Amino acid sequence: MKKIAFVLFVLLVAGSVSFVKAEDERPRVAIIDFPVDEAGLWSGFRPHKREISAALVDLFTTALVEKGNFRVFERSRLQDIMKEQNLGLSGNISPN
C-alpha cells in the first residue's frame, strides 16, 4: 500500500511540473541595409553598389543565423518591432 501511495505521489508531482520552455535568452538583432554612398571612389561602379550592399547584408544575416548565437529578426519586421517598443515606452498601454 505504501508503494502504491508513493508511486501515486511521484506521478502527481511529476504531472504537476510545468514543461514550459524558458524564453530564448539569446540577444536579438536585426540587420538593416548598409548605406550606399553615391559618390566617392566607387562612383564609376554605382549601378552595382546597391546589389553588392544587399548581397553583403544577406551574407552577414545568414552567417549570424547559422552561428546560432543570436535571434535574428527579418528586416521587414524591424519597423513593426520599433512601433511596439515605442508604444510600450509611451505608457499608452495597460499592463493587463
PDB file of N, CA and C in Angstrom:
ATOM      1  N   MET A   1       0.813  -1.186   0.000  1.00  0.00           N
ATOM      2  CA  MET A   1       0.000   0.000   0.000  1.00  0.00           C
ATOM      3  C   MET A   1       0.866   1.264   0.000  1.00  0.00           C
ATOM      4  N   LYS A   2       1.968   1.233   0.772  1.00  0.00           N
ATOM      5  CA  LYS A   2       2.862   2.384   0.817  1.00  0.00           C
ATOM      6  C   LYS A   2       3.523   2.609  -0.538  1.00  0.00           C
ATOM      7  N   LYS A   3       3.837   1.500  -1.250  1.00  0.00           N
ATOM      8  CA  LYS A   3       4.452   1.631  -2.575  1.00  0.00           C
ATOM      9  C   LYS A   3       3.489   2.309  -3.541  1.00  0.00           C
ATOM     10  N   ILE A   4       2.242   1.911  -3.497  1.00  0.00           N
ATOM     11  CA  ILE A   4       1.243   2.496  -4.396  1.00  0.00           C
ATOM     12  C   ILE A   4       1.063   3.979  -4.076  1.00  0.00           C
ATOM     13  N   ALA A   5       1.001   4.312  -2.798  1.00  0.00           N
ATOM     14  CA  ALA A   5       0.857   5.711  -2.393  1.00  0.00           C
ATOM     15  C   ALA A   5       2.071   6.522  -2.838  1.00  0.00           C
ATOM     16  N   PHE A   6       3.255   5.949  -2.700  1.00  0.00           N
ATOM     17  CA  PHE A   6       4.478   6.643  -3.115  1.00  0.00           C
ATOM     18  C   PHE A   6       4.491   6.852  -4.630  1.00  0.00           C
ATOM     19  N   VAL A   7       4.132   5.815  -5.383  1.00  0.00           N
ATOM     20  CA  VAL A   7       4.102   5.917  -6.850  1.00  0.00           C
ATOM     21  C   VAL A   7       3.078   6.959  -7.279  1.00  0.00           C
ATOM     22  N   LEU A   8       1.911   6.957  -6.665  1.00  0.00           N
ATOM     23  CA  LEU A   8       0.897   7.962  -6.991  1.00  0.00           C
ATOM     24  C   LEU A   8       1.380   9.369  -6.656  1.00  0.00           C
ATOM     25  N   PHE A   9       2.068   9.515  -5.530  1.00  0.00           N
ATOM     26  CA  PHE A   9       2.615  10.812  -5.149  1.00  0.00           C
ATOM     27  C   PHE A   9       3.636  11.292  -6.182  1.00  0.00           C
ATOM     28  N   VAL A  10       4.535  10.396  -6.590  1.00  0.00           N
ATOM     29  CA  VAL A  10       5.560  10.751  -7.584  1.00  0.00           C
ATOM     30  C   VAL A  10       4.899  11.136  -8.902  1.00  0.00           C
ATOM     31  N   LEU A  11       3.903  10.379  -9.337  1.00  0.00           N
ATOM     32  CA  LEU A  11       3.200  10.701 -10.579  1.00  0.00           C
ATOM     33  C   LEU A  11       2.471  12.037 -10.477  1.00  0.00           C
ATOM     34  N   LEU A  12       1.882  12.301  -9.327  1.00  0.00           N
ATOM     35  CA  LEU A  12       1.191  13.567  -9.119  1.00  0.00           C
ATOM     36  C   LEU A  12       2.163  14.739  -9.189  1.00  0.00           C
ATOM     37  N   VAL A  13       3.301  14.608  -8.529  1.00  0.00           N
ATOM     38  CA  VAL A  13       4.308  15.672  -8.548  1.00  0.00           C
ATOM     39  C   VAL A  13       4.874  15.845  -9.953  1.00  0.00           C
ATOM     40  N   ALA A  14       5.179  14.733 -10.613  1.00  0.00           N
ATOM     41  CA  ALA A  14       5.736  14.805 -11.968  1.00  0.00           C
ATOM     42  C   ALA A  14       4.731  15.404 -12.938  1.00  0.00           C
ATOM     43  N   GLY A  15       3.470  15.107 -12.752  1.00  0.00           N
ATOM     44  CA  GLY A  15       2.438  15.645 -13.634  1.00  0.00           C
ATOM     45  C   GLY A  15       2.152  17.106 -13.407  1.00  0.00           C
ATOM     46  N   SER A  16       2.450  17.597 -12.218  1.00  0.00           N
ATOM     47  CA  SER A  16       2.170  18.997 -11.919  1.00  0.00           C
ATOM     48  C   SER A  16       3.306  19.927 -12.326  1.00  0.00           C
ATOM     49  N   VAL A  17       4.437  19.365 -12.684  1.00  0.00           N
ATOM     50  CA  VAL A  17       5.572  20.181 -13.109  1.00  0.00           C
ATOM     51  C   VAL A  17       5.274  20.746 -14.487  1.00  0.00           C
ATOM     52  N   SER A  18       5.449  22.012 -14.631  1.00  0.00           N
ATOM     53  CA  SER A  18       5.196  22.659 -15.910  1.00  0.00           C
ATOM     54  C   SER A  18       6.389  22.446 -16.833  1.00  0.00           C
ATOM     55  N   PHE A  19       6.083  22.060 -18.033  1.00  0.00           N
ATOM     56  CA  PHE A  19       7.136  21.834 -19.014  1.00  0.00           C
ATOM     57  C   PHE A  19       7.226  23.007 -19.984  1.00  0.00           C
ATOM     58  N   VAL A  20       7.067  24.191 -19.476  1.00  0.00           N
ATOM     59  CA  VAL A  20       7.141  25.384 -20.296  1.00  0.00           C
ATOM     60  C   VAL A  20       8.596  25.668 -20.611  1.00  0.00           C
ATOM     61  N   LYS A  21       8.872  25.860 -21.882  1.00  0.00           N
ATOM     62  CA  LYS A  21      10.236  26.159 -22.307  1.00  0.00           C
ATOM     63  C   LYS A  21      10.574  27.599 -21.922  1.00  0.00           C
ATOM     64  N   ALA A  22      11.745  27.777 -21.376  1.00  0.00           N
ATOM     65  CA  ALA A  22      12.189  29.117 -20.997  1.00  0.00           C
ATOM     66  C   ALA A  22      12.334  29.975 -22.246  1.00  0.00           C
ATOM     67  N   GLU A  23      12.109  31.267 -22.079  1.00  0.00           N
ATOM     68  CA  GLU A  23      12.238  32.177 -23.204  1.00  0.00           C
ATOM     69  C   GLU A  23      13.674  32.165 -23.712  1.00  0.00           C
ATOM     70  N   ASP A  24      13.787  32.252 -25.004  1.00  0.00           N
ATOM     71  CA  ASP A  24      15.100  32.244 -25.637  1.00  0.00           C
ATOM     72  C   ASP A  24      15.880  33.463 -25.156  1.00  0.00           C
ATOM     73  N   GLU A  25      17.017  33.233 -24.525  1.00  0.00           N
ATOM     74  CA  GLU A  25      17.780  34.319 -23.922  1.00  0.00           C
ATOM     75  C   GLU A  25      18.908  34.824 -24.810  1.00  0.00           C
ATOM     76  N   ARG A  26      18.962  34.342 -26.051  1.00  0.00           N
ATOM     77  CA  ARG A  26      19.995  34.848 -26.953  1.00  0.00           C
ATOM     78  C   ARG A  26      19.695  36.309 -27.292  1.00  0.00           C
ATOM     79  N   PRO A  27      20.728  37.111 -27.503  1.00  0.00           N
ATOM     80  CA  PRO A  27      20.496  38.505 -27.888  1.00  0.00           C
ATOM     81  C   PRO A  27      19.737  38.577 -29.210  1.00  0.00           C
ATOM     82  N   ARG A  28      18.861  39.571 -29.307  1.00  0.00           N
ATOM     83  CA  ARG A  28      18.076  39.761 -30.525  1.00  0.00           C
ATOM     84  C   ARG A  28      18.721  40.848 -31.373  1.00  0.00           C
ATOM     85  N   VAL A  29      18.861  40.580 -32.652  1.00  0.00           N
ATOM     86  CA  VAL A  29      19.428  41.565 -33.567  1.00  0.00           C
ATOM     87  C   VAL A  29      18.594  41.617 -34.839  1.00  0.00           C
ATOM     88  N   ALA A  30      18.618  42.757 -35.484  1.00  0.00           N
ATOM     89  CA  ALA A  30      18.009  42.924 -36.800  1.00  0.00           C
ATOM     90  C   ALA A  30      19.044  43.612 -37.666  1.00  0.00           C
ATOM     91  N   ILE A  31      19.271  43.089 -38.826  1.00  0.00           N
ATOM     92  CA  ILE A  31      20.276  43.641 -39.727  1.00  0.00           C
ATOM     93  C   ILE A  31      19.579  44.565 -40.715  1.00  0.00           C
ATOM     94  N   ILE A  32      20.019  45.816 -40.762  1.00  0.00           N
ATOM     95  CA  ILE A  32      19.460  46.756 -41.733  1.00  0.00           C
ATOM     96  C   ILE A  32      20.412  46.861 -42.913  1.00  0.00           C
ATOM     97  N   ASP A  33      19.917  47.427 -43.998  1.00  0.00           N
ATOM     98  CA  ASP A  33      20.750  47.575 -45.193  1.00  0.00           C
ATOM     99  C   ASP A  33      21.915  48.513 -44.909  1.00  0.00           C
ATOM    100  N   PHE A  34      23.057  48.188 -45.499  1.00  0.00           N
ATOM    101  CA  PHE A  34      24.217  49.060 -45.384  1.00  0.00           C
ATOM    102  C   PHE A  34      23.978  50.290 -46.251  1.00  0.00           C
ATOM    103  N   PRO A  35      24.353  51.479 -45.761  1.00  0.00           N
ATOM    104  CA  PRO A  35      24.152  52.680 -46.579  1.00  0.00           C
ATOM    105  C   PRO A  35      25.050  52.652 -47.810  1.00  0.00           C
ATOM    106  N   VAL A  36      24.493  53.146 -48.903  1.00  0.00           N
ATOM    107  CA  VAL A  36      25.242  53.182 -50.158  1.00  0.00           C
ATOM    108  C   VAL A  36      25.536  54.637 -50.480  1.00  0.00           C
ATOM    109  N   ASP A  37      26.814  54.973 -50.540  1.00  0.00           N
ATOM    110  CA  ASP A  37      27.239  56.325 -50.875  1.00  0.00           C
ATOM    111  C   ASP A  37      27.267  56.450 -52.390  1.00  0.00           C
ATOM    112  N   GLU A  38      26.594  57.455 -52.914  1.00  0.00           N
ATOM    113  CA  GLU A  38      26.510  57.610 -54.370  1.00  0.00           C
ATOM    114  C   GLU A  38      27.734  58.306 -54.960  1.00  0.00           C
ATOM    115  N   ALA A  39      28.616  58.796 -54.138  1.00  0.00           N
ATOM    116  CA  ALA A  39      29.814  59.462 -54.637  1.00  0.00           C
ATOM    117  C   ALA A  39      31.032  58.734 -54.097  1.00  0.00           C
ATOM    118  N   GLY A  40      32.181  59.261 -54.397  1.00  0.00           N
ATOM    119  CA  GLY A  40      33.395  58.696 -53.835  1.00  0.00           C
ATOM    120  C   GLY A  40      34.167  57.851 -54.826  1.00  0.00           C
ATOM    121  N   LEU A  41      35.084  57.054 -54.297  1.00  0.00           N
ATOM    122  CA  LEU A  41      35.981  56.270 -55.136  1.00  0.00           C
ATOM    123  C   LEU A  41      35.251  55.292 -56.042  1.00  0.00           C
ATOM    124  N   TRP A  42      34.107  54.802 -55.595  1.00  0.00           N
ATOM    125  CA  TRP A  42      33.407  53.760 -56.337  1.00  0.00           C
ATOM    126  C   TRP A  42      32.306  54.329 -57.236  1.00  0.00           C
ATOM    127  N   SER A  43      32.317  55.622 -57.507  1.00  0.00           N
ATOM    128  CA  SER A  43      31.214  56.230 -58.249  1.00  0.00           C
ATOM    129  C   SER A  43      31.055  55.638 -59.646  1.00  0.00           C
ATOM    130  N   GLY A  44      32.125  55.161 -60.253  1.00  0.00           N
ATOM    131  CA  GLY A  44      32.005  54.521 -61.559  1.00  0.00           C
ATOM    132  C   GLY A  44      31.371  53.147 -61.472  1.00  0.00           C
ATOM    133  N   PHE A  45      31.264  52.631 -60.261  1.00  0.00           N
ATOM    134  CA  PHE A  45      30.723  51.293 -60.025  1.00  0.00           C
ATOM    135  C   PHE A  45      29.298  51.390 -59.475  1.00  0.00           C
ATOM    136  N   ARG A  46      28.692  52.565 -59.612  1.00  0.00           N
ATOM    137  CA  ARG A  46      27.414  52.890 -58.994  1.00  0.00           C
ATOM    138  C   ARG A  46      26.279  51.905 -59.277  1.00  0.00           C
ATOM    139  N   PRO A  47      26.070  51.425 -60.487  1.00  0.00           N
ATOM    140  CA  PRO A  47      24.905  50.563 -60.726  1.00  0.00           C
ATOM    141  C   PRO A  47      24.897  49.294 -59.875  1.00  0.00           C
ATOM    142  N   HIS A  48      26.048  48.840 -59.465  1.00  0.00           N
ATOM    143  CA  HIS A  48      26.117  47.577 -58.739  1.00  0.00           C
ATOM    144  C   HIS A  48      26.270  47.750 -57.230  1.00  0.00           C
ATOM    145  N   LYS A  49      26.400  48.987 -56.765  1.00  0.00           N
ATOM    146  CA  LYS A  49      26.631  49.205 -55.339  1.00  0.00           C
ATOM    147  C   LYS A  49      25.471  48.706 -54.483  1.00  0.00           C
ATOM    148  N   ARG A  50      24.249  48.967 -54.912  1.00  0.00           N
ATOM    149  CA  ARG A  50      23.080  48.527 -54.137  1.00  0.00           C
ATOM    150  C   ARG A  50      22.987  47.007 -54.113  1.00  0.00           C
ATOM    151  N   GLU A  51      23.282  46.378 -55.231  1.00  0.00           N
ATOM    152  CA  GLU A  51      23.250  44.912 -55.295  1.00  0.00           C
ATOM    153  C   GLU A  51      24.319  44.311 -54.386  1.00  0.00           C
ATOM    154  N   ILE A  52      25.497  44.915 -54.389  1.00  0.00           N
ATOM    155  CA  ILE A  52      26.580  44.429 -53.532  1.00  0.00           C
ATOM    156  C   ILE A  52      26.205  44.626 -52.063  1.00  0.00           C
ATOM    157  N   SER A  53      25.628  45.782 -51.743  1.00  0.00           N
ATOM    158  CA  SER A  53      25.201  46.045 -50.370  1.00  0.00           C
ATOM    159  C   SER A  53      24.168  45.013 -49.918  1.00  0.00           C
ATOM    160  N   ALA A  54      23.186  44.728 -50.764  1.00  0.00           N
ATOM    161  CA  ALA A  54      22.150  43.745 -50.422  1.00  0.00           C
ATOM    162  C   ALA A  54      22.755  42.354 -50.252  1.00  0.00           C
ATOM    163  N   ALA A  55      23.712  42.007 -51.108  1.00  0.00           N
ATOM    164  CA  ALA A  55      24.358  40.694 -51.005  1.00  0.00           C
ATOM    165  C   ALA A  55      25.162  40.581 -49.710  1.00  0.00           C
ATOM    166  N   LEU A  56      25.850  41.660 -49.327  1.00  0.00           N
ATOM    167  CA  LEU A  56      26.616  41.645 -48.077  1.00  0.00           C
ATOM    168  C   LEU A  56      25.701  41.504 -46.861  1.00  0.00           C
ATOM    169  N   VAL A  57      24.577  42.199 -46.891  1.00  0.00           N
ATOM    170  CA  VAL A  57      23.610  42.084 -45.793  1.00  0.00           C
ATOM    171  C   VAL A  57      23.099  40.652 -45.701  1.00  0.00           C
ATOM    172  N   ASP A  58      22.779  40.048 -46.845  1.00  0.00           N
ATOM    173  CA  ASP A  58      22.298  38.661 -46.846  1.00  0.00           C
ATOM    174  C   ASP A  58      23.359  37.699 -46.315  1.00  0.00           C
ATOM    175  N   LEU A  59      24.608  37.890 -46.731  1.00  0.00           N
ATOM    176  CA  LEU A  59      25.687  37.028 -46.242  1.00  0.00           C
ATOM    177  C   LEU A  59      25.875  37.173 -44.731  1.00  0.00           C
ATOM    178  N   PHE A  60      25.853  38.409 -44.265  1.00  0.00           N
ATOM    179  CA  PHE A  60      26.026  38.681 -42.842  1.00  0.00           C
ATOM    180  C   PHE A  60      24.883  38.068 -42.028  1.00  0.00           C
ATOM    181  N   THR A  61      23.656  38.249 -42.512  1.00  0.00           N
ATOM    182  CA  THR A  61      22.484  37.692 -41.832  1.00  0.00           C
ATOM    183  C   THR A  61      22.552  36.174 -41.784  1.00  0.00           C
ATOM    184  N   THR A  62      22.888  35.565 -42.906  1.00  0.00           N
ATOM    185  CA  THR A  62      22.992  34.104 -42.968  1.00  0.00           C
ATOM    186  C   THR A  62      24.044  33.595 -41.992  1.00  0.00           C
ATOM    187  N   ALA A  63      25.181  34.282 -41.925  1.00  0.00           N
ATOM    188  CA  ALA A  63      26.247  33.862 -41.013  1.00  0.00           C
ATOM    189  C   ALA A  63      25.783  33.934 -39.554  1.00  0.00           C
ATOM    190  N   LEU A  64      25.057  34.994 -39.196  1.00  0.00           N
ATOM    191  CA  LEU A  64      24.568  35.126 -37.821  1.00  0.00           C
ATOM    192  C   LEU A  64      23.544  34.048 -37.479  1.00  0.00           C
ATOM    193  N   VAL A  65      22.662  33.747 -38.424  1.00  0.00           N
ATOM    194  CA  VAL A  65      21.641  32.722 -38.182  1.00  0.00           C
ATOM    195  C   VAL A  65      22.285  31.353 -38.042  1.00  0.00           C
ATOM    196  N   GLU A  66      23.222  31.040 -38.935  1.00  0.00           N
ATOM    197  CA  GLU A  66      23.866  29.725 -38.899  1.00  0.00           C
ATOM    198  C   GLU A  66      24.708  29.532 -37.640  1.00  0.00           C
ATOM    199  N   LYS A  67      25.315  30.596 -37.159  1.00  0.00           N
ATOM    200  CA  LYS A  67      26.128  30.505 -35.946  1.00  0.00           C
ATOM    201  C   LYS A  67      25.259  30.174 -34.735  1.00  0.00           C
ATOM    202  N   GLY A  68      24.038  30.704 -34.709  1.00  0.00           N
ATOM    203  CA  GLY A  68      23.092  30.370 -33.653  1.00  0.00           C
ATOM    204  C   GLY A  68      23.252  31.134 -32.355  1.00  0.00           C
ATOM    205  N   ASN A  69      24.140  32.113 -32.313  1.00  0.00           N
ATOM    206  CA  ASN A  69      24.354  32.873 -31.082  1.00  0.00           C
ATOM    207  C   ASN A  69      23.363  34.018 -30.916  1.00  0.00           C
ATOM    208  N   PHE A  70      22.633  34.351 -31.978  1.00  0.00           N
ATOM    209  CA  PHE A  70      21.708  35.473 -31.965  1.00  0.00           C
ATOM    210  C   PHE A  70      20.353  35.046 -32.506  1.00  0.00           C
ATOM    211  N   ARG A  71      19.311  35.754 -32.052  1.00  0.00           N
ATOM    212  CA  ARG A  71      17.994  35.634 -32.673  1.00  0.00           C
ATOM    213  C   ARG A  71      17.917  36.762 -33.681  1.00  0.00           C
ATOM    214  N   VAL A  72      17.864  36.443 -34.940  1.00  0.00           N
ATOM    215  CA  VAL A  72      17.900  37.446 -35.997  1.00  0.00           C
ATOM    216  C   VAL A  72      16.482  37.699 -36.494  1.00  0.00           C
ATOM    217  N   PHE A  73      16.065  38.967 -36.458  1.00  0.00           N
ATOM    218  CA  PHE A  73      14.755  39.356 -36.959  1.00  0.00           C
ATOM    219  C   PHE A  73      14.858  39.709 -38.427  1.00  0.00           C
ATOM    220  N   GLU A  74      13.773  39.482 -39.144  1.00  0.00           N
ATOM    221  CA  GLU A  74      13.735  39.868 -40.549  1.00  0.00           C
ATOM    222  C   GLU A  74      13.711  41.388 -40.633  1.00  0.00           C
ATOM    223  N   ARG A  75      14.346  41.924 -41.658  1.00  0.00           N
ATOM    224  CA  ARG A  75      14.366  43.378 -41.830  1.00  0.00           C
ATOM    225  C   ARG A  75      12.955  43.921 -41.995  1.00  0.00           C
ATOM    226  N   SER A  76      12.093  43.155 -42.637  1.00  0.00           N
ATOM    227  CA  SER A  76      10.724  43.617 -42.860  1.00  0.00           C
ATOM    228  C   SER A  76       9.953  43.756 -41.547  1.00  0.00           C
ATOM    229  N   ARG A  77      10.351  43.028 -40.506  1.00  0.00           N
ATOM    230  CA  ARG A  77       9.665  43.094 -39.217  1.00  0.00           C
ATOM    231  C   ARG A  77      10.240  44.177 -38.310  1.00  0.00           C
ATOM    232  N   LEU A  78      11.362  44.755 -38.677  1.00  0.00           N
ATOM    233  CA  LEU A  78      12.028  45.726 -37.813  1.00  0.00           C
ATOM    234  C   LEU A  78      11.128  46.923 -37.511  1.00  0.00           C
ATOM    235  N   GLN A  79      10.419  47.425 -38.510  1.00  0.00           N
ATOM    236  CA  GLN A  79       9.533  48.576 -38.308  1.00  0.00           C
ATOM    237  C   GLN A  79       8.417  48.237 -37.320  1.00  0.00           C
ATOM    238  N   ASP A  80       7.835  47.044 -37.435  1.00  0.00           N
ATOM    239  CA  ASP A  80       6.786  46.623 -36.501  1.00  0.00           C
ATOM    240  C   ASP A  80       7.320  46.530 -35.078  1.00  0.00           C
ATOM    241  N   ILE A  81       8.519  46.010 -34.933  1.00  0.00           N
ATOM    242  CA  ILE A  81       9.131  45.872 -33.608  1.00  0.00           C
ATOM    243  C   ILE A  81       9.382  47.247 -32.994  1.00  0.00           C
ATOM    244  N   MET A  82       9.875  48.176 -33.800  1.00  0.00           N
ATOM    245  CA  MET A  82      10.135  49.528 -33.299  1.00  0.00           C
ATOM    246  C   MET A  82       8.835  50.203 -32.853  1.00  0.00           C
ATOM    247  N   LYS A  83       7.754  50.035 -33.617  1.00  0.00           N
ATOM    248  CA  LYS A  83       6.466  50.616 -33.229  1.00  0.00           C
ATOM    249  C   LYS A  83       5.996  50.042 -31.896  1.00  0.00           C
ATOM    250  N   GLU A  84       6.147  48.740 -31.733  1.00  0.00           N
ATOM    251  CA  GLU A  84       5.738  48.085 -30.494  1.00  0.00           C
ATOM    252  C   GLU A  84       6.525  48.620 -29.297  1.00  0.00           C
ATOM    253  N   GLN A  85       7.832  48.768 -29.469  1.00  0.00           N
ATOM    254  CA  GLN A  85       8.664  49.265 -28.377  1.00  0.00           C
ATOM    255  C   GLN A  85       8.306  50.708 -28.030  1.00  0.00           C
ATOM    256  N   ASN A  86       8.078  51.537 -29.045  1.00  0.00           N
ATOM    257  CA  ASN A  86       7.715  52.933 -28.793  1.00  0.00           C
ATOM    258  C   ASN A  86       6.371  53.028 -28.085  1.00  0.00           C
ATOM    259  N   LEU A  87       5.429  52.164 -28.442  1.00  0.00           N
ATOM    260  CA  LEU A  87       4.127  52.161 -27.785  1.00  0.00           C
ATOM    261  C   LEU A  87       4.277  51.788 -26.313  1.00  0.00           C
ATOM    262  N   GLY A  88       5.101  50.800 -26.034  1.00  0.00           N
ATOM    263  CA  GLY A  88       5.322  50.393 -24.648  1.00  0.00           C
ATOM    264  C   GLY A  88       6.000  51.480 -23.833  1.00  0.00           C
ATOM    265  N   LEU A  89       6.948  52.186 -24.448  1.00  0.00           N
ATOM    266  CA  LEU A  89       7.658  53.252 -23.742  1.00  0.00           C
ATOM    267  C   LEU A  89       6.786  54.478 -23.521  1.00  0.00           C
ATOM    268  N   SER A  90       5.799  54.689 -24.389  1.00  0.00           N
ATOM    269  CA  SER A  90       4.954  55.875 -24.274  1.00  0.00           C
ATOM    270  C   SER A  90       4.019  55.803 -23.074  1.00  0.00           C
ATOM    271  N   GLY A  91       3.772  54.590 -22.573  1.00  0.00           N
ATOM    272  CA  GLY A  91       2.874  54.436 -21.429  1.00  0.00           C
ATOM    273  C   GLY A  91       1.411  54.440 -21.813  1.00  0.00           C
ATOM    274  N   ASN A  92       1.115  54.352 -23.099  1.00  0.00           N
ATOM    275  CA  ASN A  92      -0.269  54.380 -23.563  1.00  0.00           C
ATOM    276  C   ASN A  92      -0.951  53.021 -23.527  1.00  0.00           C
ATOM    277  N   ILE A  93      -0.299  52.026 -22.980  1.00  0.00           N
ATOM    278  CA  ILE A  93      -0.912  50.704 -22.917  1.00  0.00           C
ATOM    279  C   ILE A  93      -1.048  50.275 -21.465  1.00  0.00           C
ATOM    280  N   SER A  94      -2.007  49.423 -21.240  1.00  0.00           N
ATOM    281  CA  SER A  94      -2.253  48.900 -19.896  1.00  0.00           C
ATOM    282  C   SER A  94      -1.504  47.591 -19.726  1.00  0.00           C
ATOM    283  N   PRO A  95      -0.877  47.352 -18.574  1.00  0.00           N
ATOM    284  CA  PRO A  95      -0.156  46.090 -18.379  1.00  0.00           C
ATOM    285  C   PRO A  95      -1.090  44.889 -18.288  1.00  0.00           C
ATOM    286  N   ASN A  96      -2.385  45.098 -18.133  1.00  0.00           N
ATOM    287  CA  ASN A  96      -3.349  43.991 -18.027  1.00  0.00           C
ATOM    288  C   ASN A  96      -3.755  43.516 -19.362  1.00  0.00           C
TER     289      ASN A  96
END
